[in-house]
């Protein structure tokens, strides 16, 4: 066993101290109101929460198959590690910041639900009227987990793992939690404006897309941008897992086992199907081969675009949303490749642009309040919200990258990048006989 570095002694000491604080400050789960929960809603939300959790391992396969063979493990781990890191942060203070007692409609009081204090087995009148507040907290946790994982595709193959961990913690607390509060808390200022985001088009996908844009800009280009995807079957498997989990993501956001959940389930499927077929047909139209990669990316873009609209539009509108998002994101990928920006796995063109398209079309088609119903207020507020969310996500993430860079180096050394992050960061490899590397 080698001598531990000082920074790891400090980090582990902080972790141990937090464990002790939580251990001695803990209290039994409250049973108040537990006998009033709706069993059907509770059962569905348990299943939906598990579905959404399944999306993060799906994302790890989706991203892992796209990178070079030297970076598969590191890329997959960057998604997978969020399951642990964000779960602890959410338990300690994240849930409070997102859904605690509102401070001016901008952020939650960090003490309201600190370490899940007051988060019991009974319902909450505003957040979870028919099922346990603890279950609501766990459902929302899964959204918080996948958001920073989405960002990793932009700086894949060159980011230092420890710097990513720092960035992930700061992003979750300083960017994601405020956005969730603005949009989904009953007192959040965007929600009170009437901004409609059914399951995270702005909170999850736009925030990840703009954070990815900032990350790609700050970390700069890879030494070698030209490589073949390591494993196309991984991409297909990851897409299937994401599509499956997205039913919990969107239909679960109905927060009940009801017709709205079924509507969101159906629109989610149809938008993704439409986007997948549109993407590969558009590729063929402009002279590219129909590919498994294109089908997978198209399907995911459709899922992204329908996320804010899933409970507000009908089936025909969801098909059009998938169609429009696929064409716009396909073009965004093409034009991004003509720039010097190295967003490794096209996070901004797919999630950032896809989220923007979804938010705009939500305001166009949303039942009773959309443009097609002669209403303009929601549409105008959505345009304003897009500017606010985009600027906050990009600016906040840019600042967090800079802060992280002051703490530790953001990017691996050129030697480590050429070796591949699997070996240089983790001393692991997909080869049968790895060559070990000691940092």
CSV table of N, CA, C and O in Angstrom, one decimal, residues 69-70 72-73 419 422-423 428-435:
chain,number,residue,atom,x,y,z
A,69,UNK,N,-11.2,3.4,-27.9
A,69,UNK,CA,-11.1,2.2,-27.1
A,69,UNK,C,-10.3,2.5,-25.8
A,69,UNK,O,-10.4,1.7,-24.8
A,70,UNK,N,-9.5,3.5,-25.8
A,70,UNK,CA,-8.6,3.8,-24.7
A,70,UNK,C,-9.4,4.5,-23.6
A,70,UNK,O,-8.8,4.8,-22.5
A,72,UNK,N,-13.0,4.0,-22.8
A,72,UNK,CA,-14.3,3.4,-22.6
A,72,UNK,C,-14.6,3.4,-21.1
A,72,UNK,O,-15.7,3.9,-20.6
A,73,UNK,N,-13.7,2.8,-20.3
A,73,UNK,CA,-14.0,2.7,-18.8
A,73,UNK,C,-14.1,4.0,-18.2
A,73,UNK,O,-15.0,4.2,-17.4
A,419,UNK,N,-2.0,8.2,-23.7
A,419,UNK,CA,-2.1,6.8,-23.1
A,419,UNK,C,-3.6,6.4,-23.0
A,419,UNK,O,-3.9,5.2,-23.2
A,422,UNK,N,-8.4,5.5,-19.4
A,422,UNK,CA,-8.6,4.2,-18.7
A,422,UNK,C,-7.4,3.8,-17.9
A,422,UNK,O,-7.5,3.5,-16.7
A,423,UNK,N,-6.2,3.9,-18.5
A,423,UNK,CA,-5.0,3.6,-17.8
A,423,UNK,C,-4.5,4.7,-17.0
A,423,UNK,O,-4.1,4.5,-15.8
A,428,UNK,N,-6.9,0.8,-15.4
A,428,UNK,CA,-7.8,-0.3,-15.8
A,428,UNK,C,-7.9,-0.2,-17.4
A,428,UNK,O,-7.6,0.8,-18.0
A,429,UNK,N,-8.2,-1.3,-18.0
A,429,UNK,CA,-8.3,-1.3,-19.4
A,429,UNK,C,-9.3,-2.4,-19.9
A,429,UNK,O,-9.5,-3.4,-19.1
A,430,UNK,N,-9.8,-2.3,-21.0
A,430,UNK,CA,-10.6,-3.3,-21.6
A,430,UNK,C,-9.8,-4.4,-22.2
A,430,UNK,O,-10.4,-5.4,-22.6
A,431,UNK,N,-8.5,-4.2,-22.3
A,431,UNK,CA,-7.6,-5.3,-22.8
A,431,UNK,C,-7.5,-6.4,-21.8
A,431,UNK,O,-7.7,-6.2,-20.6
A,432,UNK,N,-7.2,-7.6,-22.3
A,432,UNK,CA,-7.2,-8.8,-21.5
A,432,UNK,C,-6.0,-8.7,-20.5
A,432,UNK,O,-6.0,-9.1,-19.4
A,433,UNK,N,-4.9,-8.1,-21.0
A,433,UNK,CA,-3.7,-8.0,-20.2
A,433,UNK,C,-3.2,-6.6,-20.1
A,433,UNK,O,-2.5,-6.1,-21.0
A,434,UNK,N,-3.7,-5.8,-19.1
A,434,UNK,CA,-3.4,-4.4,-19.0
A,434,UNK,C,-2.0,-4.1,-18.7
A,434,UNK,O,-1.3,-4.9,-18.0
A,435,UNK,N,-1.5,-3.0,-19.2
A,435,UNK,CA,-0.3,-2.4,-18.8
A,435,UNK,C,-0.5,-1.4,-17.7
A,435,UNK,O,-1.2,-0.4,-17.9
